[in-house]
Short mmCIF file of N, CA and C in Angstrom, two decimals:
data_model
loop_
_atom_site.label_atom_id
_atom_site.label_comp_id
_atom_site.label_asym_id
_atom_site.label_seq_id
_atom_site.Cartn_x
_atom_site.Cartn_y
_atom_site.Cartn_z
N MET W 1 21.06 -14.21 10.52
CA MET W 1 20.32 -13.89 11.73
C MET W 1 18.83 -14.10 11.52
N LYS W 2 18.32 -13.67 10.35
CA LYS W 2 16.90 -13.78 10.06
C LYS W 2 16.50 -15.26 9.98
N THR W 3 17.33 -16.08 9.36
CA THR W 3 17.05 -17.49 9.22
C THR W 3 17.06 -18.17 10.59
N VAL W 4 18.02 -17.78 11.44
CA VAL W 4 18.10 -18.34 12.79
C VAL W 4 16.85 -17.97 13.59
N MET W 5 16.41 -16.71 13.48
CA MET W 5 15.21 -16.25 14.21
C MET W 5 13.98 -17.01 13.73
N ARG W 6 13.84 -17.18 12.42
CA ARG W 6 12.69 -17.91 11.90
C ARG W 6 12.72 -19.37 12.35
N ALA W 7 13.90 -19.98 12.33
CA ALA W 7 14.03 -21.37 12.77
C ALA W 7 13.65 -21.48 14.24
N PHE W 8 14.08 -20.54 15.06
CA PHE W 8 13.76 -20.53 16.48
C PHE W 8 12.25 -20.41 16.69
N VAL W 9 11.62 -19.47 15.99
CA VAL W 9 10.17 -19.26 16.13
C VAL W 9 9.42 -20.52 15.70
N MET W 10 9.83 -21.12 14.59
CA MET W 10 9.16 -22.33 14.11
C MET W 10 9.34 -23.48 15.11
N THR W 11 10.54 -23.61 15.71
CA THR W 11 10.78 -24.65 16.69
C THR W 11 9.87 -24.47 17.90
N VAL W 12 9.75 -23.23 18.39
CA VAL W 12 8.88 -22.97 19.52
C VAL W 12 7.43 -23.28 19.17
N LEU W 13 6.98 -22.85 17.98
CA LEU W 13 5.60 -23.12 17.58
C LEU W 13 5.33 -24.61 17.45
N LEU W 14 6.25 -25.34 16.83
CA LEU W 14 6.06 -26.78 16.67
C LEU W 14 6.07 -27.49 18.02
N SER W 15 6.93 -27.04 18.95
CA SER W 15 6.96 -27.63 20.29
C SER W 15 5.63 -27.41 21.00
N CYS W 16 5.10 -26.20 20.92
CA CYS W 16 3.81 -25.89 21.55
C CYS W 16 2.70 -26.73 20.93
N LEU W 17 2.73 -26.87 19.61
CA LEU W 17 1.72 -27.66 18.91
C LEU W 17 1.82 -29.12 19.32
N THR W 18 3.03 -29.63 19.44
CA THR W 18 3.23 -31.03 19.85
C THR W 18 2.69 -31.26 21.24
N ILE W 19 2.99 -30.35 22.16
CA ILE W 19 2.49 -30.47 23.52
C ILE W 19 0.96 -30.40 23.54
N ALA W 20 0.41 -29.46 22.79
CA ALA W 20 -1.05 -29.29 22.75
C ALA W 20 -1.73 -30.52 22.16
N MET W 21 -1.11 -31.13 21.17
CA MET W 21 -1.72 -32.27 20.48
C MET W 21 -1.45 -33.59 21.19
N SER W 22 -0.55 -33.61 22.18
CA SER W 22 -0.18 -34.87 22.82
C SER W 22 -1.35 -35.53 23.54
N GLY W 23 -2.32 -34.76 23.96
CA GLY W 23 -3.49 -35.33 24.64
C GLY W 23 -4.57 -35.78 23.68
N CYS W 24 -4.40 -35.54 22.41
CA CYS W 24 -5.42 -35.89 21.42
C CYS W 24 -5.36 -37.38 21.11
N GLY W 25 -6.51 -37.94 20.85
CA GLY W 25 -6.56 -39.36 20.50
C GLY W 25 -5.97 -39.60 19.13
N GLY W 26 -5.39 -40.71 18.95
CA GLY W 26 -4.82 -41.05 17.66
C GLY W 26 -5.04 -42.51 17.35
N GLY W 27 -6.05 -43.08 18.02
CA GLY W 27 -6.30 -44.51 17.85
C GLY W 27 -6.98 -44.81 16.53
N PHE W 28 -7.08 -46.10 16.26
CA PHE W 28 -7.72 -46.54 15.02
C PHE W 28 -9.20 -46.22 15.06
N GLY W 29 -9.73 -45.94 13.91
CA GLY W 29 -11.16 -45.70 13.80
C GLY W 29 -11.57 -44.27 14.10
N GLU W 30 -10.64 -43.44 14.59
CA GLU W 30 -10.97 -42.04 14.85
C GLU W 30 -10.75 -41.22 13.59
N LYS W 31 -11.63 -40.27 13.39
CA LYS W 31 -11.50 -39.41 12.22
C LYS W 31 -10.37 -38.41 12.45
N PHE W 32 -9.53 -38.22 11.46
CA PHE W 32 -8.42 -37.27 11.54
C PHE W 32 -8.82 -36.00 10.79
N TYR W 33 -8.68 -34.86 11.45
CA TYR W 33 -9.00 -33.58 10.84
C TYR W 33 -7.71 -32.82 10.57
N ASP W 34 -7.60 -32.26 9.38
CA ASP W 34 -6.43 -31.44 9.07
C ASP W 34 -6.51 -30.16 9.89
N TYR W 35 -5.40 -29.79 10.49
CA TYR W 35 -5.34 -28.57 11.28
C TYR W 35 -4.25 -27.70 10.70
N LYS W 36 -4.58 -26.46 10.39
CA LYS W 36 -3.59 -25.52 9.88
C LYS W 36 -3.25 -24.56 11.01
N ALA W 37 -2.01 -24.63 11.47
CA ALA W 37 -1.56 -23.75 12.55
C ALA W 37 -1.51 -22.32 12.05
N PRO W 38 -1.83 -21.35 12.91
CA PRO W 38 -1.74 -19.94 12.49
C PRO W 38 -0.29 -19.59 12.19
N GLU W 39 -0.12 -18.66 11.26
CA GLU W 39 1.23 -18.24 10.90
C GLU W 39 1.85 -17.45 12.04
N ALA W 40 3.15 -17.65 12.21
CA ALA W 40 3.88 -16.89 13.22
C ALA W 40 4.00 -15.45 12.77
N PRO W 41 3.97 -14.50 13.70
CA PRO W 41 4.14 -13.10 13.29
C PRO W 41 5.52 -12.90 12.67
N ASP W 42 5.58 -12.03 11.72
CA ASP W 42 6.85 -11.71 11.06
C ASP W 42 7.65 -10.81 12.00
N MET W 43 8.72 -11.34 12.55
CA MET W 43 9.50 -10.61 13.55
C MET W 43 10.13 -9.34 12.97
N GLU W 44 10.53 -9.36 11.73
CA GLU W 44 11.13 -8.15 11.14
C GLU W 44 10.09 -7.06 10.96
N VAL W 45 8.88 -7.41 10.58
CA VAL W 45 7.81 -6.42 10.47
C VAL W 45 7.49 -5.85 11.85
N LEU W 46 7.44 -6.72 12.86
CA LEU W 46 7.19 -6.26 14.22
C LEU W 46 8.30 -5.33 14.70
N MET W 47 9.55 -5.69 14.43
CA MET W 47 10.67 -4.84 14.85
C MET W 47 10.62 -3.48 14.16
N LEU W 48 10.31 -3.47 12.87
CA LEU W 48 10.19 -2.20 12.14
C LEU W 48 9.07 -1.36 12.72
N SER W 49 7.94 -1.98 13.04
CA SER W 49 6.81 -1.23 13.60
C SER W 49 7.18 -0.63 14.95
N GLN W 50 7.99 -1.33 15.72
CA GLN W 50 8.42 -0.80 17.02
C GLN W 50 9.34 0.41 16.84
N CYS W 51 10.17 0.39 15.79
CA CYS W 51 11.04 1.54 15.51
C CYS W 51 10.22 2.76 15.08
N LEU W 52 9.10 2.52 14.40
CA LEU W 52 8.27 3.61 13.90
C LEU W 52 7.24 4.09 14.92
N SER W 53 7.09 3.37 16.02
CA SER W 53 6.11 3.74 17.04
C SER W 53 6.75 4.62 18.10
N GLY W 54 5.96 5.57 18.62
CA GLY W 54 6.44 6.40 19.70
C GLY W 54 6.15 7.87 19.47
N SER W 55 6.80 8.70 20.28
CA SER W 55 6.65 10.16 20.19
C SER W 55 7.95 10.73 19.66
N PHE W 56 7.84 11.56 18.65
CA PHE W 56 9.02 12.15 18.01
C PHE W 56 8.84 13.66 17.92
N THR W 57 9.95 14.39 17.94
CA THR W 57 9.88 15.85 17.87
C THR W 57 11.09 16.40 17.13
N SER W 58 10.90 17.54 16.53
CA SER W 58 12.01 18.23 15.87
C SER W 58 12.51 19.39 16.73
N ALA W 59 12.26 19.34 18.04
CA ALA W 59 12.60 20.44 18.95
C ALA W 59 14.09 20.79 18.88
N ALA W 60 14.97 19.81 18.89
CA ALA W 60 16.41 20.08 18.87
C ALA W 60 16.80 20.82 17.59
N GLN W 61 16.28 20.38 16.48
CA GLN W 61 16.60 21.04 15.20
C GLN W 61 16.00 22.45 15.17
N ALA W 62 14.81 22.61 15.70
CA ALA W 62 14.16 23.92 15.69
C ALA W 62 14.90 24.94 16.54
N THR W 63 15.54 24.50 17.62
CA THR W 63 16.26 25.45 18.47
C THR W 63 17.60 25.86 17.87
N THR W 64 18.16 25.02 17.01
CA THR W 64 19.47 25.35 16.42
C THR W 64 19.37 25.97 15.03
N ASP W 65 18.21 25.86 14.40
CA ASP W 65 18.05 26.39 13.04
C ASP W 65 16.73 27.14 12.94
N PRO W 66 16.77 28.46 12.76
CA PRO W 66 15.54 29.26 12.73
C PRO W 66 14.62 28.96 11.53
N ASP W 67 15.14 28.23 10.54
CA ASP W 67 14.31 27.88 9.37
C ASP W 67 13.36 26.71 9.67
N TYR W 68 13.51 26.08 10.82
CA TYR W 68 12.69 24.93 11.16
C TYR W 68 11.78 25.25 12.34
N HIS W 69 10.57 24.71 12.27
CA HIS W 69 9.60 24.85 13.36
C HIS W 69 9.56 23.55 14.14
N GLU W 70 9.15 23.65 15.38
CA GLU W 70 9.03 22.43 16.18
C GLU W 70 7.77 21.67 15.77
N VAL W 71 7.97 20.44 15.36
CA VAL W 71 6.89 19.57 14.92
C VAL W 71 6.91 18.31 15.78
N THR W 72 5.73 17.80 16.10
CA THR W 72 5.64 16.54 16.84
C THR W 72 5.01 15.49 15.95
N LEU W 73 5.39 14.25 16.16
CA LEU W 73 4.81 13.13 15.44
C LEU W 73 4.54 12.04 16.47
N GLU W 74 3.31 11.56 16.48
CA GLU W 74 2.90 10.49 17.39
C GLU W 74 2.50 9.29 16.54
N SER W 75 2.97 8.13 16.92
CA SER W 75 2.68 6.91 16.16
C SER W 75 2.39 5.77 17.11
N VAL W 76 1.21 5.13 16.94
CA VAL W 76 0.81 4.02 17.81
C VAL W 76 0.24 2.88 16.97
N ARG W 77 0.34 1.69 17.52
CA ARG W 77 -0.21 0.52 16.84
C ARG W 77 -1.72 0.48 17.04
N ILE W 78 -2.42 0.15 15.98
CA ILE W 78 -3.87 -0.03 16.04
C ILE W 78 -4.21 -1.41 15.48
N TRP W 79 -5.37 -1.90 15.78
CA TRP W 79 -5.84 -3.20 15.30
C TRP W 79 -4.79 -4.30 15.50
N PRO W 80 -4.31 -4.48 16.73
CA PRO W 80 -3.25 -5.46 16.94
C PRO W 80 -3.67 -6.91 16.66
N MET W 81 -4.94 -7.19 16.66
CA MET W 81 -5.39 -8.56 16.42
C MET W 81 -5.54 -8.87 14.93
N ASP W 82 -5.41 -7.87 14.07
CA ASP W 82 -5.47 -8.10 12.63
C ASP W 82 -4.20 -8.85 12.25
N GLY W 83 -4.34 -10.02 11.69
CA GLY W 83 -3.18 -10.86 11.39
C GLY W 83 -2.46 -10.50 10.11
N ASP W 84 -2.90 -9.46 9.44
CA ASP W 84 -2.31 -9.08 8.16
C ASP W 84 -1.32 -7.93 8.36
N GLY W 85 -0.12 -8.24 8.81
CA GLY W 85 0.89 -7.20 9.02
C GLY W 85 0.61 -6.40 10.28
N VAL W 86 1.14 -5.18 10.30
CA VAL W 86 0.99 -4.28 11.45
C VAL W 86 0.40 -2.96 10.95
N TRP W 87 -0.58 -2.45 11.69
CA TRP W 87 -1.24 -1.18 11.38
C TRP W 87 -0.80 -0.14 12.40
N LEU W 88 -0.40 1.05 11.93
CA LEU W 88 0.00 2.15 12.80
C LEU W 88 -0.82 3.40 12.47
N TYR W 89 -1.24 4.12 13.50
CA TYR W 89 -1.86 5.43 13.31
C TYR W 89 -0.77 6.48 13.55
N VAL W 90 -0.63 7.42 12.62
CA VAL W 90 0.42 8.43 12.70
C VAL W 90 -0.23 9.81 12.62
N GLU W 91 0.13 10.67 13.59
CA GLU W 91 -0.44 12.01 13.67
C GLU W 91 0.71 13.02 13.79
N GLN W 92 0.69 14.02 12.93
CA GLN W 92 1.75 15.04 12.91
C GLN W 92 1.12 16.41 13.12
N ALA W 93 1.78 17.23 13.99
CA ALA W 93 1.24 18.55 14.30
C ALA W 93 2.37 19.50 14.68
N ALA W 94 2.10 20.79 14.51
CA ALA W 94 3.03 21.79 15.04
C ALA W 94 2.95 21.70 16.56
N ALA W 95 4.09 21.80 17.24
CA ALA W 95 4.12 21.66 18.70
C ALA W 95 3.20 22.66 19.38
N ALA W 96 3.09 23.86 18.83
CA ALA W 96 2.25 24.90 19.44
C ALA W 96 0.76 24.58 19.33
N THR W 97 0.39 23.76 18.35
CA THR W 97 -1.02 23.40 18.15
C THR W 97 -1.16 21.89 18.02
N LYS W 98 -0.64 21.19 18.99
CA LYS W 98 -0.61 19.73 18.95
C LYS W 98 -2.01 19.12 18.87
N ASN W 99 -3.01 19.80 19.38
CA ASN W 99 -4.37 19.28 19.34
C ASN W 99 -5.04 19.49 17.98
N LYS W 100 -4.33 20.13 17.04
CA LYS W 100 -4.86 20.34 15.69
C LYS W 100 -3.85 19.81 14.68
N PRO W 101 -3.80 18.48 14.51
CA PRO W 101 -2.81 17.90 13.59
C PRO W 101 -3.05 18.34 12.15
N TYR W 102 -1.94 18.49 11.43
CA TYR W 102 -2.07 18.84 10.01
C TYR W 102 -1.89 17.62 9.11
N ARG W 103 -1.51 16.48 9.68
CA ARG W 103 -1.40 15.25 8.89
C ARG W 103 -1.74 14.06 9.78
N GLN W 104 -2.67 13.25 9.29
CA GLN W 104 -3.06 12.02 9.97
C GLN W 104 -3.10 10.91 8.92
N ARG W 105 -2.42 9.82 9.22
CA ARG W 105 -2.35 8.71 8.28
C ARG W 105 -2.40 7.39 9.04
N VAL W 106 -2.71 6.35 8.31
CA VAL W 106 -2.60 4.99 8.83
C VAL W 106 -1.60 4.27 7.94
N TYR W 107 -0.59 3.67 8.58
CA TYR W 107 0.43 2.91 7.87
C TYR W 107 0.12 1.43 8.03
N HIS W 108 0.32 0.67 6.95
CA HIS W 108 0.13 -0.78 6.99
C HIS W 108 1.43 -1.44 6.54
N LEU W 109 2.12 -2.05 7.48
CA LEU W 109 3.40 -2.71 7.21
C LEU W 109 3.16 -4.19 6.93
N THR W 110 3.58 -4.65 5.75
CA THR W 110 3.46 -6.05 5.38
C THR W 110 4.72 -6.50 4.65
N ARG W 111 4.92 -7.79 4.61
CA ARG W 111 6.06 -8.34 3.89
C ARG W 111 5.62 -8.67 2.46
N ARG W 112 6.35 -8.16 1.50
CA ARG W 112 6.07 -8.47 0.09
C ARG W 112 6.77 -9.75 -0.31
N ASN W 113 8.02 -9.89 0.11
CA ASN W 113 8.78 -11.10 -0.19
C ASN W 113 9.90 -11.23 0.84
N GLU W 114 10.83 -12.11 0.61
CA GLU W 114 11.91 -12.38 1.57
C GLU W 114 12.71 -11.13 1.93
N ILE W 115 12.79 -10.17 1.03
CA ILE W 115 13.65 -8.99 1.22
C ILE W 115 12.86 -7.73 1.53
N ILE W 116 11.69 -7.58 0.96
CA ILE W 116 10.98 -6.29 0.98
C ILE W 116 9.82 -6.28 1.98
N ILE W 117 9.81 -5.23 2.82
CA ILE W 117 8.67 -4.92 3.68
C ILE W 117 8.04 -3.65 3.11
N VAL W 118 6.74 -3.68 2.90
CA VAL W 118 6.03 -2.56 2.29
C VAL W 118 5.28 -1.78 3.36
N ASN W 119 5.28 -0.46 3.22
CA ASN W 119 4.50 0.42 4.08
C ASN W 119 3.47 1.12 3.21
N ASP W 120 2.25 0.58 3.17
CA ASP W 120 1.17 1.24 2.43
C ASP W 120 0.58 2.30 3.33
N ILE W 121 0.23 3.44 2.74
CA ILE W 121 -0.26 4.58 3.51
C ILE W 121 -1.73 4.84 3.15
N TYR W 122 -2.53 5.04 4.19
CA TYR W 122 -3.97 5.23 4.02
C TYR W 122 -4.42 6.54 4.66
N GLN W 123 -5.53 7.04 4.14
CA GLN W 123 -6.16 8.24 4.66
C GLN W 123 -7.43 7.83 5.40
N LEU W 124 -7.72 8.55 6.47
CA LEU W 124 -8.91 8.28 7.28
C LEU W 124 -10.16 8.86 6.61
N PRO W 125 -11.33 8.31 6.91
CA PRO W 125 -12.56 8.88 6.35
C PRO W 125 -12.90 10.24 6.95
N ASP W 126 -12.50 10.49 8.21
CA ASP W 126 -12.80 11.76 8.88
C ASP W 126 -11.65 12.10 9.81
N ASP W 127 -10.70 12.90 9.31
CA ASP W 127 -9.51 13.25 10.09
C ASP W 127 -9.87 13.92 11.42
N GLU W 128 -10.75 14.90 11.35
CA GLU W 128 -11.09 15.66 12.56
C GLU W 128 -11.62 14.77 13.68
N ALA W 129 -12.42 13.79 13.33
CA ALA W 129 -13.01 12.90 14.33
C ALA W 129 -11.95 12.05 15.03
N MET W 130 -10.81 11.84 14.38
CA MET W 130 -9.78 10.98 14.95
C MET W 130 -8.60 11.76 15.53
N ALA W 131 -8.66 13.09 15.51
CA ALA W 131 -7.56 13.89 16.08
C ALA W 131 -7.34 13.49 17.54
N GLY W 132 -6.10 13.25 17.88
CA GLY W 132 -5.76 12.86 19.25
C GLY W 132 -5.94 11.38 19.54
N ALA W 133 -6.33 10.59 18.55
CA ALA W 133 -6.60 9.16 18.78
C ALA W 133 -5.35 8.39 19.19
N TRP W 134 -4.19 8.96 19.02
CA TRP W 134 -2.97 8.26 19.46
C TRP W 134 -2.95 8.08 20.97
N THR W 135 -3.70 8.91 21.69
CA THR W 135 -3.76 8.76 23.16
C THR W 135 -4.68 7.62 23.58
N ASP W 136 -5.57 7.19 22.68
CA ASP W 136 -6.50 6.10 22.97
C ASP W 136 -6.76 5.31 21.68
N PRO W 137 -5.85 4.39 21.34
CA PRO W 137 -5.99 3.63 20.09
C PRO W 137 -7.27 2.80 19.99
N THR W 138 -7.97 2.58 21.12
CA THR W 138 -9.22 1.82 21.04
C THR W 138 -10.29 2.59 20.27
N ARG W 139 -10.07 3.87 20.05
CA ARG W 139 -11.01 4.64 19.22
C ARG W 139 -11.09 4.07 17.81
N PHE W 140 -10.06 3.33 17.39
CA PHE W 140 -10.07 2.73 16.06
C PHE W 140 -10.91 1.47 15.99
N ASP W 141 -11.41 1.00 17.13
CA ASP W 141 -12.28 -0.17 17.13
C ASP W 141 -13.56 0.09 16.34
N ALA W 142 -13.93 1.35 16.20
CA ALA W 142 -15.14 1.71 15.44
C ALA W 142 -14.88 1.74 13.94
N LEU W 143 -13.61 1.63 13.54
CA LEU W 143 -13.23 1.63 12.13
C LEU W 143 -12.62 0.28 11.78
N SER W 144 -12.47 0.05 10.48
CA SER W 144 -11.76 -1.13 9.99
C SER W 144 -10.91 -0.71 8.79
N PRO W 145 -9.98 -1.53 8.37
CA PRO W 145 -9.18 -1.18 7.19
C PRO W 145 -10.04 -0.87 5.96
N ALA W 146 -11.22 -1.48 5.87
CA ALA W 146 -12.11 -1.23 4.72
C ALA W 146 -12.61 0.22 4.70
N ASP W 147 -12.57 0.92 5.82
CA ASP W 147 -13.03 2.31 5.89
C ASP W 147 -11.97 3.30 5.39
N LEU W 148 -10.76 2.84 5.17
CA LEU W 148 -9.67 3.72 4.79
C LEU W 148 -9.55 3.85 3.28
N THR W 149 -8.88 4.92 2.84
CA THR W 149 -8.61 5.14 1.43
C THR W 149 -7.11 5.09 1.21
N VAL W 150 -6.67 4.19 0.33
CA VAL W 150 -5.24 4.06 0.08
C VAL W 150 -4.74 5.30 -0.66
N LYS W 151 -3.55 5.77 -0.28
CA LYS W 151 -2.92 6.89 -0.97
C LYS W 151 -2.01 6.28 -2.04
N ASP W 152 -2.51 6.26 -3.26
CA ASP W 152 -1.78 5.64 -4.36
C ASP W 152 -0.40 6.28 -4.52
N GLY W 153 0.58 5.43 -4.77
CA GLY W 153 1.94 5.90 -5.00
C GLY W 153 2.70 6.22 -3.73
N CYS W 154 2.11 5.97 -2.56
CA CYS W 154 2.77 6.30 -1.30
C CYS W 154 3.31 5.08 -0.57
N GLY W 155 3.24 3.91 -1.18
CA GLY W 155 3.71 2.69 -0.52
C GLY W 155 5.20 2.50 -0.68
#
């Protein structure tokens, strides 16, 4: 399935490139410039990021088991134009104090090789300043991956 999907994506990209280049001159005496097409997005990384994105809650478990508290987790994509994998902002809080998250992280999903997708985990420079940023991911436009601190051993 993965090979078929990659073949399909490559066929579409090559078709688009052929159409785009069909109007270009190719006569004698014209200088030819090498053009490197941008890489196609990794569909498996995108699919994984979609599974990890959204609003999640432990409400059902908390109502059936008194040892568990209701916790919410919000996850949204940030920096969608960054071509290096997929970046997600993840915020976790007790449902009763959702505006005061106790865990905020940035996940970076990338492909290591044909089989492995890696999720590197980063810490924000100022957690409090970004609380609630899942409601407006454009707040991350003021930051870049270089502003984050990798959490060693969490990938």
